[in-house]
Amino acid sequence: MTTTAPAPTGTPPREAGRRRRRGAAHLGRRDTAVLAAMLGVPLLLSLALVWGPALLSVALSFTRWNGVGELTDAVPVGLENYRQVVTNYPPFWPALQHNVVWLVVFLVLATPTGLLLAVLLDKELRGTRVYQSAIFLPVVLSLALVGFIWQLVYSRDQGLLNAVLGTDVDWVGDSSINLWAALLAASWRHVGYVMVLFLAGLKGVDPALKEAAALDGAGEVQVFRHVTLPSLAPTSVVVLVITVIEALRAFDLVYVLNRGRNGLELLSVLVTDNIIGEASRIGYGSAVATILLVVSLGVIVPYLVVVLRERRGAS
């Protein structure tokens, strides 16, 4: 008579929790110090370089200050800066509209294109590494350098595009088309960024799930929809946040092309013009920056809330 060994089972969650707590209790002083440094230093840097200036900008948006002298010289004006920005600042509404268009194009066109390229290149086709390098190359370039490159492409007299098409179009100076020209240049860089992120996420998808779905008769599209795409949910959150940030902080590219004027107004350009321009209206520029912050949070926060609720419900 033979004895059958019991089937291996997974560790119960409660036992796993006990093991983690015992492991944490056995940390030495050096381990604790290393963990504290690894968590504390980034946290302090984030507070000092991100949240501190952001909160200070929000506070300054309710004041009138020219940036000269002490912060105590700032005069509280309540919501006056916001009222003037909304009612008496002609570039504001076009800039807000352009930012929204920028965000929509990134979300609807550039990001799905990056996902499509990632899925195709994940199939290990011939020359995949070459394609990955070529598509990712713009990401290593700064947006300012991207702007200079596309200036050469869009130049009216000696530009590559007019030479190829045999036209005489002022791609940067014509306010009816220069936003779309700038979006094409920005998407050229953003697609490579998104592609790399999704490629990293695709490497984490369990091939056994795809094979099981294929054995059950699922087609390639169904496997992508019901297996691959849900597995990419954590990556999608990161991509969404990065996409929103990239779309709303766009500045370098349009500033290089035509200093963000004549059809290329963006909120980030208005912030710069008011804060470090000749006007030096710190409170006014901070009000525009706060509006930009609210727009960013208005897109990111609801999505994160939905995703976290779904994960909590699934667990």
PDB file of C-alpha atoms in Angstrom:
ATOM      1  CA  MET A   1       0.000   0.000   0.000  1.00  0.00           C
ATOM      2  CA  THR A   2       1.391   3.329  -0.931  1.00  0.00           C
ATOM      3  CA  THR A   3       0.872   6.555   0.914  1.00  0.00           C
ATOM      4  CA  THR A   4      -0.145   9.599  -1.077  1.00  0.00           C
ATOM      5  CA  ALA A   5       1.604  12.792  -0.074  1.00  0.00           C
ATOM      6  CA  PRO A   6      -0.723  15.698   0.713  1.00  0.00           C
ATOM      7  CA  ALA A   7      -1.050  18.261  -2.032  1.00  0.00           C
ATOM      8  CA  PRO A   8       0.886  21.464  -1.419  1.00  0.00           C
ATOM      9  CA  THR A   9      -1.295  24.326  -0.434  1.00  0.00           C
ATOM     10  CA  GLY A  10      -0.714  28.081  -0.346  1.00  0.00           C
ATOM     11  CA  THR A  11       0.097  29.885   2.874  1.00  0.00           C
ATOM     12  CA  PRO A  12      -3.037  31.242   4.571  1.00  0.00           C
ATOM     13  CA  PRO A  13      -3.156  35.038   4.650  1.00  0.00           C
ATOM     14  CA  ARG A  14      -3.270  35.104   8.452  1.00  0.00           C
ATOM     15  CA  GLU A  15      -0.107  33.005   8.698  1.00  0.00           C
ATOM     16  CA  ALA A  16       1.605  35.182   6.072  1.00  0.00           C
ATOM     17  CA  GLY A  17       0.726  38.243   8.140  1.00  0.00           C
ATOM     18  CA  ARG A  18       2.225  36.658  11.250  1.00  0.00           C
ATOM     19  CA  ARG A  19       5.410  35.862   9.351  1.00  0.00           C
ATOM     20  CA  ARG A  20       5.713  39.440   8.098  1.00  0.00           C
ATOM     21  CA  ARG A  21       5.238  40.804  11.610  1.00  0.00           C
ATOM     22  CA  ARG A  22       7.834  38.372  12.998  1.00  0.00           C
ATOM     23  CA  GLY A  23      10.223  39.405  10.220  1.00  0.00           C
ATOM     24  CA  ALA A  24       9.714  43.087  11.003  1.00  0.00           C
ATOM     25  CA  ALA A  25      10.282  42.436  14.710  1.00  0.00           C
ATOM     26  CA  HIS A  26      13.620  40.771  13.962  1.00  0.00           C
ATOM     27  CA  LEU A  27      15.018  43.759  12.058  1.00  0.00           C
ATOM     28  CA  GLY A  28      18.247  45.031  13.531  1.00  0.00           C
ATOM     29  CA  ARG A  29      19.077  48.653  14.187  1.00  0.00           C
ATOM     30  CA  ARG A  30      21.054  48.912  10.970  1.00  0.00           C
ATOM     31  CA  ASP A  31      18.162  47.484   8.943  1.00  0.00           C
ATOM     32  CA  THR A  32      15.755  49.873  10.622  1.00  0.00           C
ATOM     33  CA  ALA A  33      18.064  52.807   9.927  1.00  0.00           C
ATOM     34  CA  VAL A  34      18.402  51.803   6.277  1.00  0.00           C
ATOM     35  CA  LEU A  35      14.630  51.467   5.899  1.00  0.00           C
ATOM     36  CA  ALA A  36      14.079  54.812   7.615  1.00  0.00           C
ATOM     37  CA  ALA A  37      16.599  56.474   5.289  1.00  0.00           C
ATOM     38  CA  MET A  38      15.095  54.861   2.184  1.00  0.00           C
ATOM     39  CA  LEU A  39      11.615  56.060   3.142  1.00  0.00           C
ATOM     40  CA  GLY A  40      12.477  59.288   4.918  1.00  0.00           C
ATOM     41  CA  VAL A  41      14.825  60.895   2.388  1.00  0.00           C
ATOM     42  CA  PRO A  42      12.445  60.603  -0.595  1.00  0.00           C
ATOM     43  CA  LEU A  43       9.572  61.733   1.619  1.00  0.00           C
ATOM     44  CA  LEU A  44      11.471  64.812   2.791  1.00  0.00           C
ATOM     45  CA  LEU A  45      12.568  65.636  -0.750  1.00  0.00           C
ATOM     46  CA  SER A  46       8.992  65.265  -1.978  1.00  0.00           C
ATOM     47  CA  LEU A  47       7.696  67.541   0.759  1.00  0.00           C
ATOM     48  CA  ALA A  48      10.445  70.124   0.205  1.00  0.00           C
ATOM     49  CA  LEU A  49      10.497  70.178  -3.594  1.00  0.00           C
ATOM     50  CA  VAL A  50       6.927  69.261  -4.574  1.00  0.00           C
ATOM     51  CA  TRP A  51       4.281  69.679  -1.912  1.00  0.00           C
ATOM     52  CA  GLY A  52       5.884  72.652  -0.154  1.00  0.00           C
ATOM     53  CA  PRO A  53       6.099  74.842  -3.302  1.00  0.00           C
ATOM     54  CA  ALA A  54       2.665  73.646  -4.441  1.00  0.00           C
ATOM     55  CA  LEU A  55       1.000  74.619  -1.168  1.00  0.00           C
ATOM     56  CA  LEU A  56       2.925  77.908  -1.126  1.00  0.00           C
ATOM     57  CA  SER A  57       1.667  78.671  -4.645  1.00  0.00           C
ATOM     58  CA  VAL A  58      -1.901  78.029  -3.523  1.00  0.00           C
ATOM     59  CA  ALA A  59      -1.405  80.393  -0.590  1.00  0.00           C
ATOM     60  CA  LEU A  60       0.185  83.087  -2.795  1.00  0.00           C
ATOM     61  CA  SER A  61      -2.700  82.863  -5.258  1.00  0.00           C
ATOM     62  CA  PHE A  62      -4.827  84.721  -2.694  1.00  0.00           C
ATOM     63  CA  THR A  63      -2.341  87.578  -2.410  1.00  0.00           C
ATOM     64  CA  ARG A  64      -0.842  90.421  -4.449  1.00  0.00           C
ATOM     65  CA  TRP A  65       2.961  90.290  -4.439  1.00  0.00           C
ATOM     66  CA  ASN A  66       5.614  91.254  -6.964  1.00  0.00           C
ATOM     67  CA  GLY A  67       8.284  88.882  -5.661  1.00  0.00           C
ATOM     68  CA  VAL A  68      10.389  91.678  -4.146  1.00  0.00           C
ATOM     69  CA  GLY A  69      10.946  91.751  -0.402  1.00  0.00           C
ATOM     70  CA  GLU A  70       9.661  89.382   2.258  1.00  0.00           C
ATOM     71  CA  LEU A  71       6.698  87.064   1.938  1.00  0.00           C
ATOM     72  CA  THR A  72       5.080  89.100   4.678  1.00  0.00           C
ATOM     73  CA  ASP A  73       4.847  91.986   2.171  1.00  0.00           C
ATOM     74  CA  ALA A  74       2.243  90.026   0.198  1.00  0.00           C
ATOM     75  CA  VAL A  75      -1.156  91.726   0.417  1.00  0.00           C
ATOM     76  CA  PRO A  76      -4.168  89.409   0.865  1.00  0.00           C
ATOM     77  CA  VAL A  77      -6.747  89.965  -1.901  1.00  0.00           C
ATOM     78  CA  GLY A  78      -9.010  86.953  -1.440  1.00  0.00           C
ATOM     79  CA  LEU A  79     -10.401  85.606  -4.718  1.00  0.00           C
ATOM     80  CA  GLU A  80      -9.578  88.759  -6.716  1.00  0.00           C
ATOM     81  CA  ASN A  81      -6.769  87.074  -8.704  1.00  0.00           C
ATOM     82  CA  TYR A  82      -9.102  84.235  -9.734  1.00  0.00           C
ATOM     83  CA  ARG A  83     -11.840  86.681 -10.702  1.00  0.00           C
ATOM     84  CA  GLN A  84      -9.471  88.649 -12.928  1.00  0.00           C
ATOM     85  CA  VAL A  85      -7.984  85.513 -14.475  1.00  0.00           C
ATOM     86  CA  VAL A  86     -11.421  84.210 -15.431  1.00  0.00           C
ATOM     87  CA  THR A  87     -13.050  87.493 -16.486  1.00  0.00           C
ATOM     88  CA  ASN A  88     -10.258  89.851 -17.536  1.00  0.00           C
ATOM     89  CA  TYR A  89      -7.377  87.814 -18.961  1.00  0.00           C
ATOM     90  CA  PRO A  90      -7.937  87.056 -22.686  1.00  0.00           C
ATOM     91  CA  PRO A  91      -5.246  84.329 -23.064  1.00  0.00           C
ATOM     92  CA  PHE A  92      -6.701  82.244 -20.198  1.00  0.00           C
ATOM     93  CA  TRP A  93      -9.641  80.522 -21.896  1.00  0.00           C
ATOM     94  CA  PRO A  94      -7.740  79.690 -25.128  1.00  0.00           C
ATOM     95  CA  ALA A  95      -4.887  78.310 -22.998  1.00  0.00           C
ATOM     96  CA  LEU A  96      -7.293  76.175 -20.952  1.00  0.00           C
ATOM     97  CA  GLN A  97      -8.928  74.921 -24.144  1.00  0.00           C
ATOM     98  CA  HIS A  98      -5.533  74.051 -25.642  1.00  0.00           C
ATOM     99  CA  ASN A  99      -4.552  72.153 -22.485  1.00  0.00           C
ATOM    100  CA  VAL A 100      -7.776  70.133 -22.661  1.00  0.00           C
ATOM    101  CA  VAL A 101      -7.181  69.371 -26.359  1.00  0.00           C
ATOM    102  CA  TRP A 102      -3.603  68.360 -25.513  1.00  0.00           C
ATOM    103  CA  LEU A 103      -4.852  66.004 -22.798  1.00  0.00           C
ATOM    104  CA  VAL A 104      -7.564  64.467 -24.980  1.00  0.00           C
ATOM    105  CA  VAL A 105      -5.138  63.822 -27.854  1.00  0.00           C
ATOM    106  CA  PHE A 106      -2.686  62.165 -25.483  1.00  0.00           C
ATOM    107  CA  LEU A 107      -5.418  60.003 -23.923  1.00  0.00           C
ATOM    108  CA  VAL A 108      -7.277  59.081 -27.100  1.00  0.00           C
ATOM    109  CA  LEU A 109      -4.493  58.839 -29.692  1.00  0.00           C
ATOM    110  CA  ALA A 110      -0.952  58.829 -28.308  1.00  0.00           C
ATOM    111  CA  THR A 111      -1.468  56.465 -25.361  1.00  0.00           C
ATOM    112  CA  PRO A 112      -3.461  53.799 -27.289  1.00  0.00           C
ATOM    113  CA  THR A 113      -0.834  53.984 -30.045  1.00  0.00           C
ATOM    114  CA  GLY A 114       1.881  53.299 -27.474  1.00  0.00           C
ATOM    115  CA  LEU A 115      -0.138  50.347 -26.148  1.00  0.00           C
ATOM    116  CA  LEU A 116      -0.632  48.967 -29.656  1.00  0.00           C
ATOM    117  CA  LEU A 117       3.094  49.200 -30.414  1.00  0.00           C
ATOM    118  CA  ALA A 118       3.912  47.524 -27.096  1.00  0.00           C
ATOM    119  CA  VAL A 119       1.581  44.604 -27.852  1.00  0.00           C
ATOM    120  CA  LEU A 120       3.046  44.189 -31.338  1.00  0.00           C
ATOM    121  CA  LEU A 121       6.666  44.387 -30.186  1.00  0.00           C
ATOM    122  CA  ASP A 122       5.972  41.987 -27.300  1.00  0.00           C
ATOM    123  CA  LYS A 123       5.437  39.253 -29.888  1.00  0.00           C
ATOM    124  CA  GLU A 124       9.234  39.128 -30.449  1.00  0.00           C
ATOM    125  CA  LEU A 125       8.988  39.814 -34.178  1.00  0.00           C
ATOM    126  CA  ARG A 126      12.128  40.028 -36.264  1.00  0.00           C
ATOM    127  CA  GLY A 127      13.908  43.308 -35.588  1.00  0.00           C
ATOM    128  CA  THR A 128      11.926  43.969 -32.400  1.00  0.00           C
ATOM    129  CA  ARG A 129      14.926  45.420 -30.577  1.00  0.00           C
ATOM    130  CA  VAL A 130      15.629  47.818 -33.433  1.00  0.00           C
ATOM    131  CA  TYR A 131      12.016  49.009 -33.489  1.00  0.00           C
ATOM    132  CA  GLN A 132      11.982  49.432 -29.710  1.00  0.00           C
ATOM    133  CA  SER A 133      15.161  51.514 -29.800  1.00  0.00           C
ATOM    134  CA  ALA A 134      13.929  53.669 -32.677  1.00  0.00           C
ATOM    135  CA  ILE A 135      10.557  54.364 -31.050  1.00  0.00           C
ATOM    136  CA  PHE A 136      12.067  54.942 -27.608  1.00  0.00           C
ATOM    137  CA  LEU A 137      14.831  57.256 -28.874  1.00  0.00           C
ATOM    138  CA  PRO A 138      12.776  60.504 -28.629  1.00  0.00           C
ATOM    139  CA  VAL A 139      12.131  59.797 -24.936  1.00  0.00           C
ATOM    140  CA  VAL A 140      15.796  60.333 -24.062  1.00  0.00           C
ATOM    141  CA  LEU A 141      15.636  63.774 -25.651  1.00  0.00           C
ATOM    142  CA  SER A 142      14.414  66.767 -23.699  1.00  0.00           C
ATOM    143  CA  LEU A 143      11.241  68.454 -24.889  1.00  0.00           C
ATOM    144  CA  ALA A 144      13.274  71.551 -25.696  1.00  0.00           C
ATOM    145  CA  LEU A 145      15.495  69.526 -28.024  1.00  0.00           C
ATOM    146  CA  VAL A 146      12.408  67.889 -29.526  1.00  0.00           C
ATOM    147  CA  GLY A 147      11.134  71.389 -30.208  1.00  0.00           C
ATOM    148  CA  PHE A 148      14.347  72.359 -32.018  1.00  0.00           C
ATOM    149  CA  ILE A 149      14.197  69.189 -34.121  1.00  0.00           C
ATOM    150  CA  TRP A 150      10.609  69.854 -35.151  1.00  0.00           C
ATOM    151  CA  GLN A 151      11.427  73.478 -35.869  1.00  0.00           C
ATOM    152  CA  LEU A 152      13.695  72.158 -38.599  1.00  0.00           C
ATOM    153  CA  VAL A 153      10.896  69.927 -39.835  1.00  0.00           C
ATOM    154  CA  TYR A 154       8.244  72.664 -39.775  1.00  0.00           C
ATOM    155  CA  SER A 155      10.368  75.550 -41.085  1.00  0.00           C
ATOM    156  CA  ARG A 156       8.436  77.371 -43.805  1.00  0.00           C
ATOM    157  CA  ASP A 157      11.391  78.105 -46.066  1.00  0.00           C
ATOM    158  CA  GLN A 158      13.832  75.256 -45.472  1.00  0.00           C
ATOM    159  CA  GLY A 159      11.755  72.728 -43.529  1.00  0.00           C
ATOM    160  CA  LEU A 160      11.687  69.031 -44.311  1.00  0.00           C
ATOM    161  CA  LEU A 161       7.888  68.788 -44.373  1.00  0.00           C
ATOM    162  CA  ASN A 162       7.326  71.521 -46.948  1.00  0.00           C
ATOM    163  CA  ALA A 163      10.168  70.138 -49.059  1.00  0.00           C
ATOM    164  CA  VAL A 164       8.615  66.661 -49.093  1.00  0.00           C
ATOM    165  CA  LEU A 165       5.042  67.851 -49.653  1.00  0.00           C
ATOM    166  CA  GLY A 166       6.008  70.641 -52.081  1.00  0.00           C
ATOM    167  CA  THR A 167       3.955  73.158 -50.091  1.00  0.00           C
ATOM    168  CA  ASP A 168       4.551  76.561 -48.557  1.00  0.00           C
ATOM    169  CA  VAL A 169       2.681  76.168 -45.264  1.00  0.00           C
ATOM    170  CA  ASP A 170       3.684  78.073 -42.142  1.00  0.00           C
ATOM    171  CA  TRP A 171       3.209  75.139 -39.762  1.00  0.00           C
ATOM    172  CA  VAL A 172       4.286  77.084 -36.661  1.00  0.00           C
ATOM    173  CA  GLY A 173       3.057  80.580 -37.483  1.00  0.00           C
ATOM    174  CA  ASP A 174      -0.450  79.680 -38.682  1.00  0.00           C
ATOM    175  CA  SER A 175      -2.664  79.693 -35.586  1.00  0.00           C
ATOM    176  CA  SER A 176      -5.213  77.379 -37.202  1.00  0.00           C
ATOM    177  CA  ILE A 177      -2.781  74.455 -37.489  1.00  0.00           C
ATOM    178  CA  ASN A 178       0.193  75.098 -35.185  1.00  0.00           C
ATOM    179  CA  LEU A 179      -1.469  73.425 -32.185  1.00  0.00           C
ATOM    180  CA  TRP A 180      -1.850  70.204 -34.145  1.00  0.00           C
ATOM    181  CA  ALA A 181       1.719  70.478 -35.396  1.00  0.00           C
ATOM    182  CA  ALA A 182       2.921  70.812 -31.803  1.00  0.00           C
ATOM    183  CA  LEU A 183       0.736  67.883 -30.734  1.00  0.00           C
ATOM    184  CA  LEU A 184       2.283  65.695 -33.428  1.00  0.00           C
ATOM    185  CA  ALA A 185       5.752  66.553 -32.129  1.00  0.00           C
ATOM    186  CA  ALA A 186       4.733  65.922 -28.496  1.00  0.00           C
ATOM    187  CA  SER A 187       3.018  62.634 -29.394  1.00  0.00           C
ATOM    188  CA  TRP A 188       6.180  61.513 -31.210  1.00  0.00           C
ATOM    189  CA  ARG A 189       7.916  61.514 -27.844  1.00  0.00           C
ATOM    190  CA  HIS A 190       4.994  60.398 -25.670  1.00  0.00           C
ATOM    191  CA  VAL A 191       4.246  57.263 -27.711  1.00  0.00           C
ATOM    192  CA  GLY A 192       7.728  55.871 -27.029  1.00  0.00           C
ATOM    193  CA  TYR A 193       7.392  56.592 -23.313  1.00  0.00           C
ATOM    194  CA  VAL A 194       4.042  54.807 -23.064  1.00  0.00           C
ATOM    195  CA  MET A 195       5.272  51.914 -25.196  1.00  0.00           C
ATOM    196  CA  VAL A 196       8.142  51.180 -22.810  1.00  0.00           C
ATOM    197  CA  LEU A 197       5.860  51.277 -19.764  1.00  0.00           C
ATOM    198  CA  PHE A 198       3.349  48.886 -21.318  1.00  0.00           C
ATOM    199  CA  LEU A 199       6.141  46.604 -22.552  1.00  0.00           C
ATOM    200  CA  ALA A 200       7.357  46.292 -18.956  1.00  0.00           C
ATOM    201  CA  GLY A 201       3.796  45.523 -17.866  1.00  0.00           C
ATOM    202  CA  LEU A 202       3.343  42.902 -20.588  1.00  0.00           C
ATOM    203  CA  LYS A 203       6.401  41.024 -19.339  1.00  0.00           C
ATOM    204  CA  GLY A 204       4.523  40.445 -16.097  1.00  0.00           C
ATOM    205  CA  VAL A 205       1.446  38.865 -17.693  1.00  0.00           C
ATOM    206  CA  ASP A 206       1.318  35.136 -16.956  1.00  0.00           C
ATOM    207  CA  PRO A 207       1.661  33.247 -20.296  1.00  0.00           C
ATOM    208  CA  ALA A 208      -0.292  30.314 -18.793  1.00  0.00           C
ATOM    209  CA  LEU A 209      -3.405  32.508 -18.611  1.00  0.00           C
ATOM    210  CA  LYS A 210      -3.124  33.351 -22.295  1.00  0.00           C
ATOM    211  CA  GLU A 211      -2.593  29.694 -23.214  1.00  0.00           C
ATOM    212  CA  ALA A 212      -5.571  28.603 -21.100  1.00  0.00           C
ATOM    213  CA  ALA A 213      -7.795  31.224 -22.733  1.00  0.00           C
ATOM    214  CA  ALA A 214      -6.582  30.163 -26.192  1.00  0.00           C
ATOM    215  CA  LEU A 215      -7.312  26.499 -25.392  1.00  0.00           C
ATOM    216  CA  ASP A 216     -10.820  27.540 -24.377  1.00  0.00           C
ATOM    217  CA  GLY A 217     -11.314  28.918 -27.873  1.00  0.00           C
ATOM    218  CA  ALA A 218     -10.701  32.610 -27.240  1.00  0.00           C
ATOM    219  CA  GLY A 219      -9.389  34.573 -30.186  1.00  0.00           C
ATOM    220  CA  GLU A 220      -6.452  36.945 -30.056  1.00  0.00           C
ATOM    221  CA  VAL A 221      -8.673  39.975 -29.502  1.00  0.00           C
ATOM    222  CA  GLN A 222     -10.617  38.217 -26.738  1.00  0.00           C
ATOM    223  CA  VAL A 223      -7.395  37.136 -25.019  1.00  0.00           C
ATOM    224  CA  PHE A 224      -6.186  40.727 -25.106  1.00  0.00           C
ATOM    225  CA  ARG A 225      -9.494  42.067 -23.827  1.00  0.00           C
ATOM    226  CA  HIS A 226     -10.164  39.561 -21.049  1.00  0.00           C
ATOM    227  CA  VAL A 227      -6.633  38.499 -20.004  1.00  0.00           C
ATOM    228  CA  THR A 228      -3.955  40.949 -21.094  1.00  0.00           C
ATOM    229  CA  LEU A 229      -5.780  44.232 -20.521  1.00  0.00           C
ATOM    230  CA  PRO A 230      -6.950  43.425 -16.936  1.00  0.00           C
ATOM    231  CA  SER A 231      -3.424  42.290 -16.103  1.00  0.00           C
ATOM    232  CA  LEU A 232      -2.151  45.688 -17.242  1.00  0.00           C
ATOM    233  CA  ALA A 233      -4.386  47.575 -14.787  1.00  0.00           C
ATOM    234  CA  PRO A 234      -1.522  48.607 -12.433  1.00  0.00           C
ATOM    235  CA  THR A 235       0.548  49.778 -15.399  1.00  0.00           C
ATOM    236  CA  SER A 236      -2.450  51.630 -16.818  1.00  0.00           C
ATOM    237  CA  VAL A 237      -2.753  53.662 -13.614  1.00  0.00           C
ATOM    238  CA  VAL A 238       0.883  54.723 -13.896  1.00  0.00           C
ATOM    239  CA  VAL A 239       0.461  55.516 -17.588  1.00  0.00           C
ATOM    240  CA  LEU A 240      -2.656  57.595 -16.929  1.00  0.00           C
ATOM    241  CA  VAL A 241      -0.956  59.662 -14.235  1.00  0.00           C
ATOM    242  CA  ILE A 242       2.102  60.225 -16.430  1.00  0.00           C
ATOM    243  CA  THR A 243      -0.085  61.103 -19.423  1.00  0.00           C
ATOM    244  CA  VAL A 244      -2.045  63.705 -17.474  1.00  0.00           C
ATOM    245  CA  ILE A 245       1.146  65.198 -16.052  1.00  0.00           C
ATOM    246  CA  GLU A 246       2.859  65.281 -19.452  1.00  0.00           C
ATOM    247  CA  ALA A 247      -0.177  66.871 -21.091  1.00  0.00           C
ATOM    248  CA  LEU A 248      -0.755  69.574 -18.492  1.00  0.00           C
ATOM    249  CA  ARG A 249       2.851  70.502 -17.827  1.00  0.00           C
ATOM    250  CA  ALA A 250       3.659  70.897 -21.517  1.00  0.00           C
ATOM    251  CA  PHE A 251       5.792  74.004 -21.804  1.00  0.00           C
ATOM    252  CA  ASP A 252       9.229  73.453 -23.335  1.00  0.00           C
ATOM    253  CA  LEU A 253       7.992  72.405 -26.750  1.00  0.00           C
ATOM    254  CA  VAL A 254       5.611  75.296 -27.409  1.00  0.00           C
ATOM    255  CA  TYR A 255       8.038  77.798 -25.898  1.00  0.00           C
ATOM    256  CA  VAL A 256      10.736  76.685 -28.319  1.00  0.00           C
ATOM    257  CA  LEU A 257       8.378  76.723 -31.294  1.00  0.00           C
ATOM    258  CA  ASN A 258       6.912  80.222 -30.843  1.00  0.00           C
ATOM    259  CA  ARG A 259       7.098  81.107 -27.125  1.00  0.00           C
ATOM    260  CA  GLY A 260       3.591  79.818 -26.552  1.00  0.00           C
ATOM    261  CA  ARG A 261       1.779  82.532 -28.487  1.00  0.00           C
ATOM    262  CA  ASN A 262      -0.439  82.950 -31.541  1.00  0.00           C
ATOM    263  CA  GLY A 263      -2.422  79.740 -31.123  1.00  0.00           C
ATOM    264  CA  LEU A 264      -0.054  77.846 -28.814  1.00  0.00           C
ATOM    265  CA  GLU A 265      -1.090  79.379 -25.502  1.00  0.00           C
ATOM    266  CA  LEU A 266      -0.958  76.938 -22.585  1.00  0.00           C
ATOM    267  CA  LEU A 267      -1.591  77.447 -18.869  1.00  0.00           C
ATOM    268  CA  SER A 268       2.030  76.617 -18.076  1.00  0.00           C
ATOM    269  CA  VAL A 269       3.175  79.421 -20.407  1.00  0.00           C
ATOM    270  CA  LEU A 270       0.814  81.886 -18.715  1.00  0.00           C
ATOM    271  CA  VAL A 271       2.211  80.890 -15.317  1.00  0.00           C
ATOM    272  CA  THR A 272       5.753  81.568 -16.508  1.00  0.00           C
ATOM    273  CA  ASP A 273       4.844  84.843 -18.212  1.00  0.00           C
ATOM    274  CA  ASN A 274       3.260  86.196 -15.032  1.00  0.00           C
ATOM    275  CA  ILE A 275       5.749  84.929 -12.463  1.00  0.00           C
ATOM    276  CA  ILE A 276       9.135  85.419 -14.126  1.00  0.00           C
ATOM    277  CA  GLY A 277       8.127  87.818 -16.874  1.00  0.00           C
ATOM    278  CA  GLU A 278       8.376  91.585 -16.760  1.00  0.00           C
ATOM    279  CA  ALA A 279       5.078  91.820 -14.873  1.00  0.00           C
ATOM    280  CA  SER A 280       6.299  89.736 -11.873  1.00  0.00           C
ATOM    281  CA  ARG A 281       2.739  89.163 -10.712  1.00  0.00           C
ATOM    282  CA  ILE A 282       3.425  86.278  -8.352  1.00  0.00           C
ATOM    283  CA  GLY A 283      -0.106  86.066  -6.963  1.00  0.00           C
ATOM    284  CA  TYR A 284      -1.700  86.272 -10.404  1.00  0.00           C
ATOM    285  CA  GLY A 285       0.581  83.572 -11.825  1.00  0.00           C
ATOM    286  CA  SER A 286       0.018  81.420  -8.743  1.00  0.00           C
ATOM    287  CA  ALA A 287      -3.735  81.638  -9.346  1.00  0.00           C
ATOM    288  CA  VAL A 288      -3.249  80.249 -12.875  1.00  0.00           C
ATOM    289  CA  ALA A 289      -0.936  77.552 -11.472  1.00  0.00           C
ATOM    290  CA  THR A 290      -3.560  76.591  -8.880  1.00  0.00           C
ATOM    291  CA  ILE A 291      -6.198  76.271 -11.604  1.00  0.00           C
ATOM    292  CA  LEU A 292      -3.805  74.006 -13.510  1.00  0.00           C
ATOM    293  CA  LEU A 293      -3.314  71.931 -10.348  1.00  0.00           C
ATOM    294  CA  VAL A 294      -7.077  71.583  -9.870  1.00  0.00           C
ATOM    295  CA  VAL A 295      -7.524  70.476 -13.486  1.00  0.00           C
ATOM    296  CA  SER A 296      -4.798  67.853 -13.008  1.00  0.00           C
ATOM    297  CA  LEU A 297      -6.304  66.515  -9.785  1.00  0.00           C
ATOM    298  CA  GLY A 298      -9.791  66.580 -11.316  1.00  0.00           C
ATOM    299  CA  VAL A 299      -8.651  63.976 -13.853  1.00  0.00           C
ATOM    300  CA  ILE A 300      -6.350  61.823 -11.727  1.00  0.00           C
ATOM    301  CA  VAL A 301      -8.170  61.578  -8.396  1.00  0.00           C
ATOM    302  CA  PRO A 302     -11.554  60.203  -9.661  1.00  0.00           C
ATOM    303  CA  TYR A 303      -9.749  57.545 -11.707  1.00  0.00           C
ATOM    304  CA  LEU A 304      -7.604  56.478  -8.758  1.00  0.00           C
ATOM    305  CA  VAL A 305     -10.659  56.307  -6.504  1.00  0.00           C
ATOM    306  CA  VAL A 306     -12.443  54.020  -8.969  1.00  0.00           C
ATOM    307  CA  VAL A 307      -9.387  51.775  -9.383  1.00  0.00           C
ATOM    308  CA  LEU A 308      -8.787  51.477  -5.633  1.00  0.00           C
ATOM    309  CA  ARG A 309     -12.453  50.642  -5.011  1.00  0.00           C
ATOM    310  CA  GLU A 310     -12.317  47.902  -7.657  1.00  0.00           C
ATOM    311  CA  ARG A 311      -9.181  46.418  -6.100  1.00  0.00           C
ATOM    312  CA  ARG A 312     -10.696  46.551  -2.621  1.00  0.00           C
ATOM    313  CA  GLY A 313     -13.827  44.846  -3.907  1.00  0.00           C
ATOM    314  CA  ALA A 314     -11.783  42.171  -5.692  1.00  0.00           C
ATOM    315  CA  SER A 315      -9.777  41.412  -2.543  1.00  0.00           C
TER     316      SER A 315
END
